[in-house]
Short mmCIF file of C-alpha atoms in Angstrom, two decimals:
data_model
loop_
_atom_site.label_atom_id
_atom_site.label_comp_id
_atom_site.label_asym_id
_atom_site.label_seq_id
_atom_site.Cartn_x
_atom_site.Cartn_y
_atom_site.Cartn_z
CA MET A 1 77.77 43.31 119.39
CA LYS A 2 78.77 41.02 122.19
CA ARG A 3 76.67 39.81 125.12
CA THR A 4 77.65 37.46 127.88
CA ALA A 5 75.27 34.62 128.75
CA PHE A 6 75.58 32.79 132.04
CA PHE A 7 74.16 29.30 132.60
CA ILE A 8 73.91 28.82 136.34
CA SER A 9 72.90 25.84 138.41
CA ASP A 10 73.31 24.29 141.82
CA GLY A 11 73.69 20.97 139.98
CA THR A 12 75.50 20.11 136.76
CA GLY A 13 74.16 23.07 134.78
CA LEU A 14 73.19 20.77 131.89
CA THR A 15 69.53 21.82 131.93
CA ALA A 16 70.33 25.54 132.16
CA GLU A 17 72.79 25.12 129.26
CA ALA A 18 70.34 23.16 127.13
CA LEU A 19 67.51 25.62 127.61
CA GLY A 20 69.72 28.69 127.40
CA ASN A 21 71.37 27.50 124.20
CA SER A 22 67.96 26.71 122.69
CA LEU A 23 66.78 30.24 123.35
CA LEU A 24 70.03 31.89 122.24
CA ALA A 25 69.98 29.90 119.00
CA GLN A 26 67.01 32.09 118.03
CA PHE A 27 69.21 35.19 118.01
CA GLU A 28 71.93 34.22 115.59
CA LYS A 29 73.03 37.78 114.85
CA ILE A 30 74.30 38.33 118.35
CA ASP A 31 77.71 37.12 119.41
CA PHE A 32 77.18 35.49 122.80
CA GLU A 33 80.00 34.60 125.12
CA ARG A 34 78.73 31.61 127.07
CA VAL A 35 79.80 30.89 130.63
CA THR A 36 78.52 27.83 132.49
CA MET A 37 78.74 27.89 136.28
CA PRO A 38 77.65 24.57 137.81
CA TYR A 39 77.50 23.72 141.53
CA ILE A 40 76.59 27.21 142.78
CA ASP A 41 75.32 25.73 146.01
CA ASP A 42 76.10 28.24 148.73
CA LEU A 43 75.81 31.99 149.26
CA ASP A 44 79.55 32.59 148.99
CA LYS A 45 79.63 31.11 145.51
CA ALA A 46 76.46 33.05 144.65
CA ASN A 47 78.00 36.34 145.77
CA ASP A 48 81.20 35.69 143.81
CA LEU A 49 79.03 35.05 140.80
CA VAL A 50 77.15 38.33 141.28
CA THR A 51 80.51 40.12 141.15
CA ARG A 52 81.36 38.27 137.94
CA ILE A 53 78.01 39.08 136.32
CA ASN A 54 78.35 42.74 137.27
CA HIS A 55 81.87 42.78 135.86
CA ALA A 56 80.60 41.35 132.56
CA GLU A 57 77.91 44.04 132.49
CA GLN A 58 80.60 46.72 132.82
CA THR A 59 82.83 45.17 130.15
CA ASP A 60 80.06 44.48 127.64
CA GLY A 61 78.17 47.69 128.32
CA ALA A 62 75.00 45.59 128.39
CA LYS A 63 73.25 43.34 130.85
CA PRO A 64 74.43 39.73 130.69
CA LEU A 65 71.70 37.16 130.19
CA VAL A 66 71.45 34.86 133.19
CA PHE A 67 69.75 31.50 132.73
CA ASP A 68 69.43 29.71 136.03
CA THR A 69 67.93 26.48 137.30
CA ILE A 70 68.76 27.10 140.94
CA VAL A 71 66.31 25.44 143.29
CA ASN A 72 67.27 27.05 146.59
CA ASN A 73 65.34 30.30 147.11
CA ASP A 74 68.07 32.08 149.09
CA ILE A 75 70.71 31.40 146.47
CA ARG A 76 68.37 32.38 143.66
CA GLU A 77 67.52 35.64 145.41
CA ALA A 78 71.20 36.42 145.92
CA ILE A 79 71.86 35.98 142.21
CA GLY A 80 68.78 38.01 141.37
CA LYS A 81 70.57 41.07 142.80
CA ALA A 82 73.11 41.03 139.96
CA ASN A 83 72.82 43.47 137.06
CA GLY A 84 71.76 40.72 134.73
CA PHE A 85 68.71 39.97 132.65
CA MET A 86 67.37 37.04 134.65
CA VAL A 87 65.77 34.06 132.96
CA ASP A 88 64.73 32.36 136.15
CA ILE A 89 63.60 28.96 134.94
CA PHE A 90 62.64 27.30 138.21
CA GLY A 91 61.34 30.54 139.75
CA THR A 92 59.03 31.02 136.79
CA PHE A 93 57.60 27.52 136.54
CA LEU A 94 57.85 25.85 139.96
CA HIS A 95 55.21 27.91 141.75
CA PRO A 96 52.51 27.46 139.07
CA LEU A 97 53.33 23.73 139.01
CA GLU A 98 52.97 23.52 142.79
CA THR A 99 49.55 25.11 142.51
CA GLU A 100 48.47 22.85 139.67
CA LEU A 101 49.73 19.70 141.41
CA SER A 102 48.52 20.82 144.88
CA VAL A 103 51.83 19.76 146.42
CA SER A 104 54.90 21.64 147.47
CA SER A 105 58.09 21.18 145.57
CA SER A 106 60.76 19.39 147.56
CA TYR A 107 63.28 22.13 146.65
CA THR A 108 66.02 19.57 146.40
CA VAL A 109 69.16 20.49 144.57
CA GLY A 110 70.66 18.77 141.58
CA ARG A 111 68.11 16.03 141.15
CA SER A 112 67.76 15.86 137.44
CA HIS A 113 71.15 14.47 136.54
CA ALA A 114 71.66 12.52 139.74
CA ILE A 115 71.21 8.77 139.94
CA SER A 116 67.58 9.15 140.95
CA ASN A 117 66.55 5.80 139.61
CA GLU A 118 69.33 3.31 140.16
CA SER A 119 68.09 0.64 137.78
CA ASN A 120 67.54 3.13 134.94
CA TYR A 121 71.01 4.53 135.46
CA GLU A 122 72.52 1.07 135.46
CA ARG A 123 70.64 0.27 132.30
CA ARG A 124 72.23 3.27 130.60
CA ILE A 125 75.74 2.25 131.67
CA LYS A 126 75.08 -1.35 130.64
CA ALA A 127 73.87 -0.07 127.30
CA VAL A 128 77.14 1.86 126.86
CA ASN A 129 79.12 -1.29 127.59
CA PHE A 130 76.91 -3.23 125.21
CA ALA A 131 77.54 -0.68 122.44
CA LEU A 132 81.31 -0.91 123.02
CA ASP A 133 81.33 -4.70 123.11
CA ASN A 134 79.18 -4.99 120.01
CA ASP A 135 80.80 -2.29 117.95
CA ASP A 136 81.77 -2.85 114.33
CA GLY A 137 80.28 -6.31 113.98
CA ALA A 138 82.64 -7.54 116.68
CA ARG A 139 80.37 -10.01 118.41
CA ILE A 140 77.36 -10.99 116.43
CA ARG A 141 76.41 -13.69 118.93
CA HIS A 142 75.00 -11.01 121.25
CA TYR A 143 72.60 -9.64 118.67
CA SER A 144 69.67 -11.40 120.30
CA GLU A 145 70.18 -9.15 123.35
CA ALA A 146 70.22 -5.97 121.24
CA ASP A 147 67.29 -3.55 121.11
CA LEU A 148 68.56 -2.30 117.78
CA ILE A 149 71.22 -3.14 115.21
CA LEU A 150 72.52 -0.19 113.23
CA VAL A 151 73.94 -1.07 109.84
CA GLY A 152 75.68 1.02 107.21
CA ALA A 153 78.92 1.69 105.38
CA SER A 154 82.09 2.10 107.40
CA ARG A 155 82.17 5.69 108.81
CA SER A 156 78.50 6.46 108.17
CA GLY A 157 77.96 7.42 111.83
CA LYS A 158 76.99 4.11 113.44
CA THR A 159 79.29 4.10 116.47
CA PRO A 160 78.65 7.62 117.84
CA THR A 161 74.93 7.06 117.31
CA CYS A 162 74.99 3.75 119.24
CA LEU A 163 76.85 5.44 122.10
CA TYR A 164 74.45 8.35 122.20
CA LEU A 165 71.43 6.03 122.14
CA ALA A 166 72.96 4.18 125.10
CA LEU A 167 73.86 7.22 127.18
CA GLN A 168 70.71 9.21 126.49
CA TYR A 169 68.06 6.52 126.22
CA GLY A 170 69.53 3.35 127.72
CA VAL A 171 68.97 1.58 124.40
CA LYS A 172 71.22 -1.41 123.66
CA ALA A 173 72.41 -0.81 120.12
CA ALA A 174 74.87 -3.04 118.29
CA ASN A 175 76.32 -2.03 114.98
CA TYR A 176 77.37 -3.93 111.89
CA PRO A 177 79.43 -2.39 109.10
CA ILE A 178 78.33 -3.45 105.64
CA THR A 179 81.43 -4.23 103.61
CA GLU A 180 82.06 -4.85 99.94
CA GLU A 181 82.00 -8.61 100.53
CA ASP A 182 78.54 -8.31 102.10
CA LEU A 183 77.32 -6.54 99.01
CA GLN A 184 78.42 -9.16 96.52
CA ASP A 185 75.41 -11.42 96.81
CA GLN A 186 73.02 -8.46 97.03
CA GLN A 187 71.40 -9.83 100.15
CA LEU A 188 71.24 -9.01 103.81
CA PRO A 189 74.46 -10.34 105.41
CA GLU A 190 73.99 -13.81 106.89
CA ALA A 191 74.67 -12.65 110.48
CA LEU A 192 71.85 -10.14 110.26
CA LYS A 193 69.14 -12.33 108.77
CA PRO A 194 67.78 -13.70 112.08
CA HIS A 195 67.43 -10.17 113.47
CA LYS A 196 65.86 -8.36 110.58
CA GLU A 197 63.18 -6.68 112.68
CA LYS A 198 65.85 -4.93 114.79
CA ILE A 199 67.80 -3.49 111.88
CA PHE A 200 67.95 0.19 111.06
CA GLY A 201 70.12 1.45 108.21
CA LEU A 202 72.25 4.56 107.94
CA THR A 203 73.31 6.13 104.70
CA ILE A 204 75.32 9.25 103.88
CA GLU A 205 76.22 11.40 100.88
CA PRO A 206 79.22 9.78 99.12
CA GLU A 207 81.13 13.12 99.08
CA ARG A 208 80.77 13.48 102.85
CA LEU A 209 81.75 9.85 103.37
CA ALA A 210 84.88 10.31 101.27
CA THR A 211 85.87 13.36 103.34
CA ILE A 212 85.46 11.45 106.60
CA ARG A 213 87.30 8.39 105.32
CA ASN A 214 90.14 10.53 104.01
CA GLU A 215 90.84 11.67 107.53
CA ARG A 216 91.31 8.06 108.61
CA ARG A 217 93.14 6.73 105.56
CA PRO A 218 94.21 9.55 103.27
CA ASN A 219 94.29 8.83 99.53
CA SER A 220 93.28 5.19 99.95
CA ARG A 221 90.97 3.26 97.67
CA TYR A 222 88.70 3.02 100.75
CA ALA A 223 88.41 6.81 100.87
CA SER A 224 88.07 7.41 97.14
CA ILE A 225 84.90 9.06 95.91
CA LYS A 226 84.43 6.24 93.40
CA GLN A 227 84.50 3.60 96.12
CA CYS A 228 82.22 5.63 98.40
CA MET A 229 79.68 6.16 95.61
CA LEU A 230 79.68 2.48 94.80
CA GLU A 231 79.20 1.36 98.40
CA VAL A 232 76.47 3.91 99.16
CA GLU A 233 74.55 3.02 96.01
CA GLU A 234 74.71 -0.71 96.67
CA ILE A 235 73.81 -0.31 100.32
CA GLU A 236 70.79 1.88 99.62
CA LEU A 237 69.66 -0.61 97.00
CA MET A 238 69.93 -3.39 99.56
CA TYR A 239 67.93 -1.36 102.14
CA ARG A 240 65.14 -0.85 99.65
CA ARG A 241 65.14 -4.42 98.42
CA GLU A 242 65.10 -5.81 101.96
CA ARG A 243 62.65 -3.14 103.17
CA ILE A 244 64.99 -1.95 105.91
CA PRO A 245 64.06 1.45 107.38
CA TYR A 246 66.94 3.88 106.90
CA MET A 247 67.94 7.52 107.05
CA ASN A 248 70.55 9.76 105.51
CA THR A 249 72.81 11.11 108.26
CA THR A 250 74.69 13.72 106.22
CA ALA A 251 73.01 16.84 107.59
CA TYR A 252 72.21 15.58 111.06
CA SER A 253 73.88 15.57 114.45
CA VAL A 254 74.05 12.39 116.57
CA GLU A 255 71.30 13.85 118.74
CA GLU A 256 69.02 14.25 115.72
CA ILE A 257 69.90 10.89 114.19
CA SER A 258 69.23 9.16 117.51
CA THR A 259 65.91 10.89 118.13
CA ARG A 260 64.74 10.12 114.61
CA ILE A 261 65.66 6.47 115.06
CA MET A 262 63.72 6.38 118.34
CA VAL A 263 60.67 7.85 116.60
CA SER A 264 60.97 5.63 113.54
CA THR A 265 61.47 2.36 115.46
CA GLY A 266 59.14 3.15 118.34
CA LEU A 267 61.79 2.00 120.83
CA LYS A 268 61.07 2.75 124.48
CA ARG A 269 63.30 5.15 126.37
CA ASN A 270 64.88 3.45 129.36
CA ARG A 271 65.53 6.41 131.57
CA MET B 1 48.12 9.48 141.92
CA LYS B 2 49.17 9.43 138.29
CA ARG B 3 49.74 12.39 135.98
CA THR B 4 50.85 12.34 132.38
CA ALA B 5 53.64 14.71 131.36
CA PHE B 6 54.23 15.52 127.68
CA PHE B 7 57.55 16.85 126.40
CA ILE B 8 56.86 18.41 123.04
CA SER B 9 59.15 19.93 120.46
CA ASP B 10 59.43 20.70 116.78
CA GLY B 11 63.02 19.48 117.08
CA THR B 12 64.53 16.56 119.01
CA GLY B 13 62.66 17.26 122.25
CA LEU B 14 65.89 16.99 124.23
CA THR B 15 65.57 20.46 125.74
CA ALA B 16 61.91 20.02 126.65
CA GLU B 17 62.76 16.66 128.24
CA ALA B 18 65.73 18.04 130.17
CA LEU B 19 63.79 20.99 131.54
CA GLY B 20 60.60 19.03 132.16
CA ASN B 21 62.44 16.27 134.00
CA SER B 22 64.29 18.85 136.11
CA LEU B 23 61.01 20.38 137.20
CA LEU B 24 59.23 17.06 137.72
CA ALA B 25 62.14 15.81 139.86
CA GLN B 26 60.96 18.34 142.44
CA PHE B 27 57.67 16.45 142.89
CA GLU B 28 58.87 12.99 143.79
CA LYS B 29 55.58 11.91 145.39
CA ILE B 30 53.72 12.03 142.12
CA ASP B 31 53.88 9.18 139.66
CA PHE B 32 54.40 10.81 136.27
CA GLU B 33 53.97 9.00 133.01
CA ARG B 34 56.35 10.70 130.63
CA VAL B 35 55.68 10.97 126.89
CA THR B 36 58.17 12.67 124.56
CA MET B 37 56.86 13.85 121.20
CA PRO B 38 59.65 15.21 118.99
CA TYR B 39 59.29 16.67 115.49
CA ILE B 40 55.80 18.16 115.95
CA ASP B 41 56.38 20.43 113.00
CA ASP B 42 53.04 20.84 111.28
CA LEU B 43 49.43 21.52 112.27
CA ASP B 44 48.27 17.97 111.52
CA LYS B 45 50.75 16.55 114.01
CA ALA B 46 49.79 19.29 116.47
CA ASN B 47 46.10 18.45 116.20
CA ASP B 48 46.75 14.73 116.67
CA LEU B 49 48.70 15.62 119.76
CA VAL B 50 45.83 17.73 121.12
CA THR B 51 43.61 14.65 120.83
CA ARG B 52 46.19 12.60 122.68
CA ILE B 53 46.59 15.17 125.46
CA ASN B 54 42.81 15.40 125.87
CA HIS B 55 42.58 11.63 125.98
CA ALA B 56 45.19 11.51 128.77
CA GLU B 57 43.21 14.15 130.66
CA GLN B 58 40.14 11.90 130.48
CA THR B 59 42.02 8.78 131.56
CA ASP B 60 43.98 10.41 134.39
CA GLY B 61 41.13 12.60 135.57
CA ALA B 62 43.62 15.45 135.75
CA LYS B 63 45.25 17.84 133.32
CA PRO B 64 48.42 16.49 131.77
CA LEU B 65 51.47 18.71 132.16
CA VAL B 66 52.69 19.89 128.77
CA PHE B 67 56.28 21.12 128.51
CA ASP B 68 56.95 22.51 125.07
CA THR B 69 59.83 24.18 123.27
CA ILE B 70 57.95 24.77 120.05
CA VAL B 71 59.18 27.80 118.16
CA ASN B 72 56.44 28.22 115.56
CA ASN B 73 53.60 30.38 116.91
CA ASP B 74 50.81 28.66 114.96
CA ILE B 75 51.80 25.20 116.15
CA ARG B 76 52.22 26.41 119.70
CA GLU B 77 48.79 28.03 119.62
CA ALA B 78 47.21 24.84 118.30
CA ILE B 79 48.69 22.84 121.15
CA GLY B 80 47.64 25.51 123.62
CA LYS B 81 44.02 24.54 122.91
CA ALA B 82 44.48 21.14 124.57
CA ASN B 83 43.19 20.50 128.08
CA GLY B 84 46.71 20.48 129.45
CA PHE B 85 48.62 22.53 131.97
CA MET B 86 50.95 24.33 129.60
CA VAL B 87 54.55 25.04 130.50
CA ASP B 88 55.32 27.08 127.42
CA ILE B 89 59.06 27.49 127.62
CA PHE B 90 59.74 29.49 124.47
CA GLY B 91 56.48 31.44 124.71
CA THR B 92 57.41 32.53 128.22
CA PHE B 93 60.98 33.57 127.61
CA LEU B 94 61.39 34.49 123.93
CA HIS B 95 59.39 37.69 123.97
CA PRO B 96 61.14 39.21 127.01
CA LEU B 97 64.48 38.22 125.45
CA GLU B 98 63.54 39.92 122.18
CA THR B 99 62.78 43.09 124.10
CA GLU B 100 65.99 42.94 126.11
CA LEU B 101 68.12 42.22 123.03
CA SER B 102 66.19 44.64 120.80
CA VAL B 103 66.10 42.09 118.01
CA SER B 104 63.45 39.71 116.79
CA SER B 105 63.90 36.03 117.28
CA SER B 106 64.45 34.17 114.04
CA TYR B 107 61.72 31.66 115.02
CA THR B 108 63.69 28.88 113.42
CA VAL B 109 62.84 25.35 114.35
CA GLY B 110 65.12 22.75 115.88
CA ARG B 111 68.27 24.81 116.06
CA SER B 112 69.68 23.76 119.36
CA HIS B 113 70.64 20.19 118.54
CA ALA B 114 71.32 20.76 114.87
CA ILE B 115 74.83 21.03 113.47
CA SER B 116 74.81 24.81 113.88
CA ASN B 117 78.55 25.07 114.17
CA GLU B 118 80.18 22.52 111.90
CA SER B 119 83.64 22.66 113.39
CA ASN B 120 82.35 22.29 116.96
CA TYR B 121 80.25 19.34 115.91
CA GLU B 122 83.18 17.73 114.16
CA ARG B 123 85.27 18.28 117.24
CA ARG B 124 82.72 16.36 119.30
CA ILE B 125 82.69 13.43 116.88
CA LYS B 126 86.48 13.44 116.69
CA ALA B 127 86.59 13.43 120.47
CA VAL B 128 84.32 10.35 120.49
CA ASN B 129 86.65 8.58 118.08
CA PHE B 130 89.61 9.65 120.17
CA ALA B 131 88.01 8.22 123.32
CA LEU B 132 87.34 4.93 121.52
CA ASP B 133 90.84 4.71 120.06
CA ASN B 134 92.48 5.54 123.36
CA ASP B 135 90.33 3.44 125.64
CA ASP B 136 91.82 1.19 128.29
CA GLY B 137 95.42 2.25 127.81
CA ALA B 138 95.28 0.95 124.26
CA ARG B 139 97.44 3.55 122.57
CA ILE B 140 99.53 5.57 124.91
CA ARG B 141 101.43 7.20 122.05
CA HIS B 142 98.47 9.52 121.44
CA TYR B 143 98.45 10.90 124.97
CA SER B 144 100.12 14.11 123.84
CA GLU B 145 96.95 14.86 121.82
CA ALA B 146 94.66 14.26 124.79
CA ASP B 147 92.99 17.08 126.71
CA LEU B 148 92.64 14.77 129.68
CA ILE B 149 93.75 11.29 130.77
CA LEU B 150 91.41 9.55 133.16
CA VAL B 151 93.04 6.93 135.35
CA GLY B 152 91.60 4.48 137.86
CA ALA B 153 90.98 0.83 138.67
CA SER B 154 89.36 -1.35 136.04
CA ARG B 155 85.57 -0.67 136.08
CA SER B 156 85.72 2.54 138.09
CA GLY B 157 83.76 4.45 135.41
CA LYS B 158 86.52 5.72 133.11
CA THR B 159 85.14 4.70 129.72
CA PRO B 160 81.55 6.01 129.99
CA THR B 161 82.93 9.24 131.45
CA CYS B 162 85.37 9.68 128.54
CA LEU B 163 82.56 9.10 126.05
CA TYR B 164 80.25 11.55 127.78
CA LEU B 165 83.00 14.19 127.95
CA ALA B 166 83.50 13.73 124.21
CA LEU B 167 79.83 13.85 123.22
CA GLN B 168 78.80 16.64 125.55
CA TYR B 169 81.88 18.84 125.67
CA GLY B 170 84.07 17.84 122.72
CA VAL B 171 86.87 17.03 125.16
CA LYS B 172 89.46 14.48 124.00
CA ALA B 173 89.80 12.13 126.93
CA ALA B 174 92.00 9.04 126.94
CA ASN B 175 91.86 6.55 129.74
CA TYR B 176 94.41 4.33 131.42
CA PRO B 177 93.48 1.49 133.77
CA ILE B 178 95.77 1.18 136.76
CA THR B 179 96.54 -2.49 137.27
CA GLU B 180 98.19 -4.44 140.04
CA GLU B 181 101.50 -4.41 138.18
CA ASP B 182 101.38 -0.61 138.02
CA LEU B 183 100.94 -0.49 141.76
CA GLN B 184 103.97 -2.58 142.63
CA ASP B 185 106.56 0.18 142.53
CA GLN B 186 104.17 2.67 144.19
CA GLN B 187 104.74 5.22 141.46
CA LEU B 188 102.85 6.75 138.63
CA PRO B 189 102.96 4.26 135.71
CA GLU B 190 105.81 5.05 133.31
CA ALA B 191 103.48 5.79 130.37
CA LEU B 192 101.72 8.49 132.39
CA LYS B 193 104.73 10.33 133.76
CA PRO B 194 105.21 12.72 130.80
CA HIS B 195 101.53 13.76 130.98
CA LYS B 196 101.06 14.27 134.68
CA GLU B 197 99.35 17.63 134.31
CA LYS B 198 96.55 16.03 132.24
CA ILE B 199 95.77 13.23 134.65
CA PHE B 200 92.58 13.01 136.66
CA GLY B 201 91.92 10.03 138.92
CA LEU B 202 88.72 8.16 139.61
CA THR B 203 88.10 6.08 142.66
CA ILE B 204 85.08 4.11 143.87
CA GLU B 205 83.87 2.29 146.98
CA PRO B 206 85.38 -1.24 146.97
CA GLU B 207 81.94 -2.82 147.61
CA ARG B 208 80.47 -1.09 144.56
CA LEU B 209 83.51 -2.02 142.47
CA ALA B 210 83.16 -5.68 143.48
CA THR B 211 79.48 -5.65 142.46
CA ILE B 212 80.29 -4.20 139.04
CA ARG B 213 83.22 -6.56 138.46
CA ASN B 214 81.12 -9.55 139.48
CA GLU B 215 78.80 -8.85 136.58
CA ARG B 216 81.73 -9.12 134.19
CA ARG B 217 83.61 -12.01 135.79
CA PRO B 218 81.51 -13.67 138.49
CA ASN B 219 83.37 -15.17 141.46
CA SER B 220 86.78 -14.29 140.09
CA ARG B 221 89.74 -13.07 142.13
CA TYR B 222 89.40 -9.85 140.08
CA ALA B 223 85.89 -9.32 141.44
CA SER B 224 86.58 -10.33 145.03
CA ILE B 225 86.00 -7.73 147.70
CA LYS B 226 89.51 -8.36 149.03
CA GLN B 227 91.09 -7.60 145.67
CA CYS B 228 88.91 -4.53 145.14
CA MET B 229 89.77 -3.15 148.60
CA LEU B 230 93.46 -3.67 147.98
CA GLU B 231 93.44 -1.98 144.56
CA VAL B 232 91.35 0.98 145.70
CA GLU B 233 93.51 1.57 148.75
CA GLU B 234 96.75 1.45 146.77
CA ILE B 235 95.39 3.63 144.01
CA GLU B 236 94.12 6.32 146.39
CA LEU B 237 97.49 6.25 148.14
CA MET B 238 99.21 6.78 144.81
CA TYR B 239 96.87 9.70 143.92
CA ARG B 240 97.70 11.42 147.18
CA ARG B 241 101.42 10.76 146.95
CA GLU B 242 101.60 12.00 143.37
CA ARG B 243 99.15 14.87 144.06
CA ILE B 244 96.76 13.77 141.34
CA PRO B 245 93.31 15.37 141.60
CA TYR B 246 90.66 12.67 141.97
CA MET B 247 87.05 12.03 142.83
CA ASN B 248 84.97 9.17 144.17
CA THR B 249 82.43 8.16 141.52
CA THR B 250 80.31 5.82 143.65
CA ALA B 251 77.28 8.07 144.14
CA TYR B 252 77.51 10.01 140.90
CA SER B 253 76.14 9.70 137.37
CA VAL B 254 78.39 10.13 134.32
CA GLU B 255 76.84 13.57 133.85
CA GLU B 256 77.85 14.60 137.35
CA ILE B 257 81.30 13.01 137.18
CA SER B 258 81.97 14.75 133.86
CA THR B 259 80.78 18.16 135.01
CA ARG B 260 82.84 17.92 138.20
CA ILE B 261 85.92 17.00 136.17
CA MET B 262 85.30 20.00 133.88
CA VAL B 263 85.07 22.29 136.92
CA SER B 264 88.05 20.75 138.69
CA THR B 265 90.39 20.79 135.68
CA GLY B 266 89.16 24.06 134.20
CA LEU B 267 88.95 22.43 130.75
CA LYS B 268 87.21 24.48 128.07
CA ARG B 269 83.97 23.24 126.57
CA ASN B 270 84.31 22.74 122.83
CA ARG B 271 80.74 23.10 121.77
#
């Protein structure tokens, strides 16, 4: 059984997508075809979309689900005429919020992903540049500027996590790969010692690590299961000995790893 | 006037935050204190949260706004007892969706940012690695693998946009900085010629570019307004002559730039 789901917005559509996907994830037996339509910001585009929704209804033989975060009342009403099952996010919640807050909504389009707060936005972009400049132990002299230093074996997920933390939360995260040499004296690497309170460790199942490493360097010693097991074991031992907070990333997405790090470290969100 | 807004979830809280912030952005006169509480996944945590919401109500002298995407009915009910103004996202929409789809929701927690589709998730992480490996014209020999090649002056926003496109949409985006040397023969740089159909150009106001460059290399020729004006003018001329689609990034966030590129190029979302 196939159903079409539309995510519609007069802005980027990111909120409609996020909410729509969250709700659809609860119905895993249904095969949804997802269509995102951002920047529906005039009646012509709205009317074209109505035609498209009605066409999907004909093809599927069932009403498409329509998740919208459109702010403008006229455009929302135009889309409401389609043969869709409307999940009207702003229509449902804005009016009760206006009543509760005793103010009118400004009905301004596309605010949530715009640069509404210049300095917060700049902080996010600076955090991205910081993550890139301080990737892979490249420049340890900037560690004093870091909000967080992620450590872990090569390919345990440090870099994507640092980038996500920067883009989503404006957190300046450096990362330092723990190598075999670092593990020889069973201590925290010298470069990290002055910044111990900022360190968070990642670990990963050795089997998963070997799979990931094999994609980079197939059949190398680096990617062998034996080597991966050894590194992971030593690294986890070091985390415990040094009392470094850490998590196993194997089953988690970057979004989940990042959120858990934010919770665990109590870092403030800069956005 | 200050109001506290809670974003509550049994998962990452990203959806509750996105939706809550979208709605709050419509009330710009009110000073909201935002608190995100992810992983509220048992009744103890829910009851602690009720205490915290009630405390905020006392301090603010007004009901906190509570945006939640909690799936579990018991936990949601527990939170519903707080003195908050509840914006119960799943409670509002799940039941009507169940009726429309004639199936019960699976009421499974934290699905939307989990690795629900392994290959899509891997594609996103591979796209991040691709963006990193092919940043700043580093490895033009991989351009045939790219979904998109972003071009533009140094510091016009290419790298953060590539990373966002990778993380959000699983799009493999390389980027190539157009330098003065490239501009001398008034043509598309040699390395880009075989991939013209994948190219998208960024441009930026020269004043803004000079500000950004000054943070990297203060008082350099590179950061001078004269140099920035010259580069931007030449680059825009080249875009028009070569009929390369492009956009001005000055007023836009990476989220907006990325979404507009997706719309303009018609690239498919890999997630």
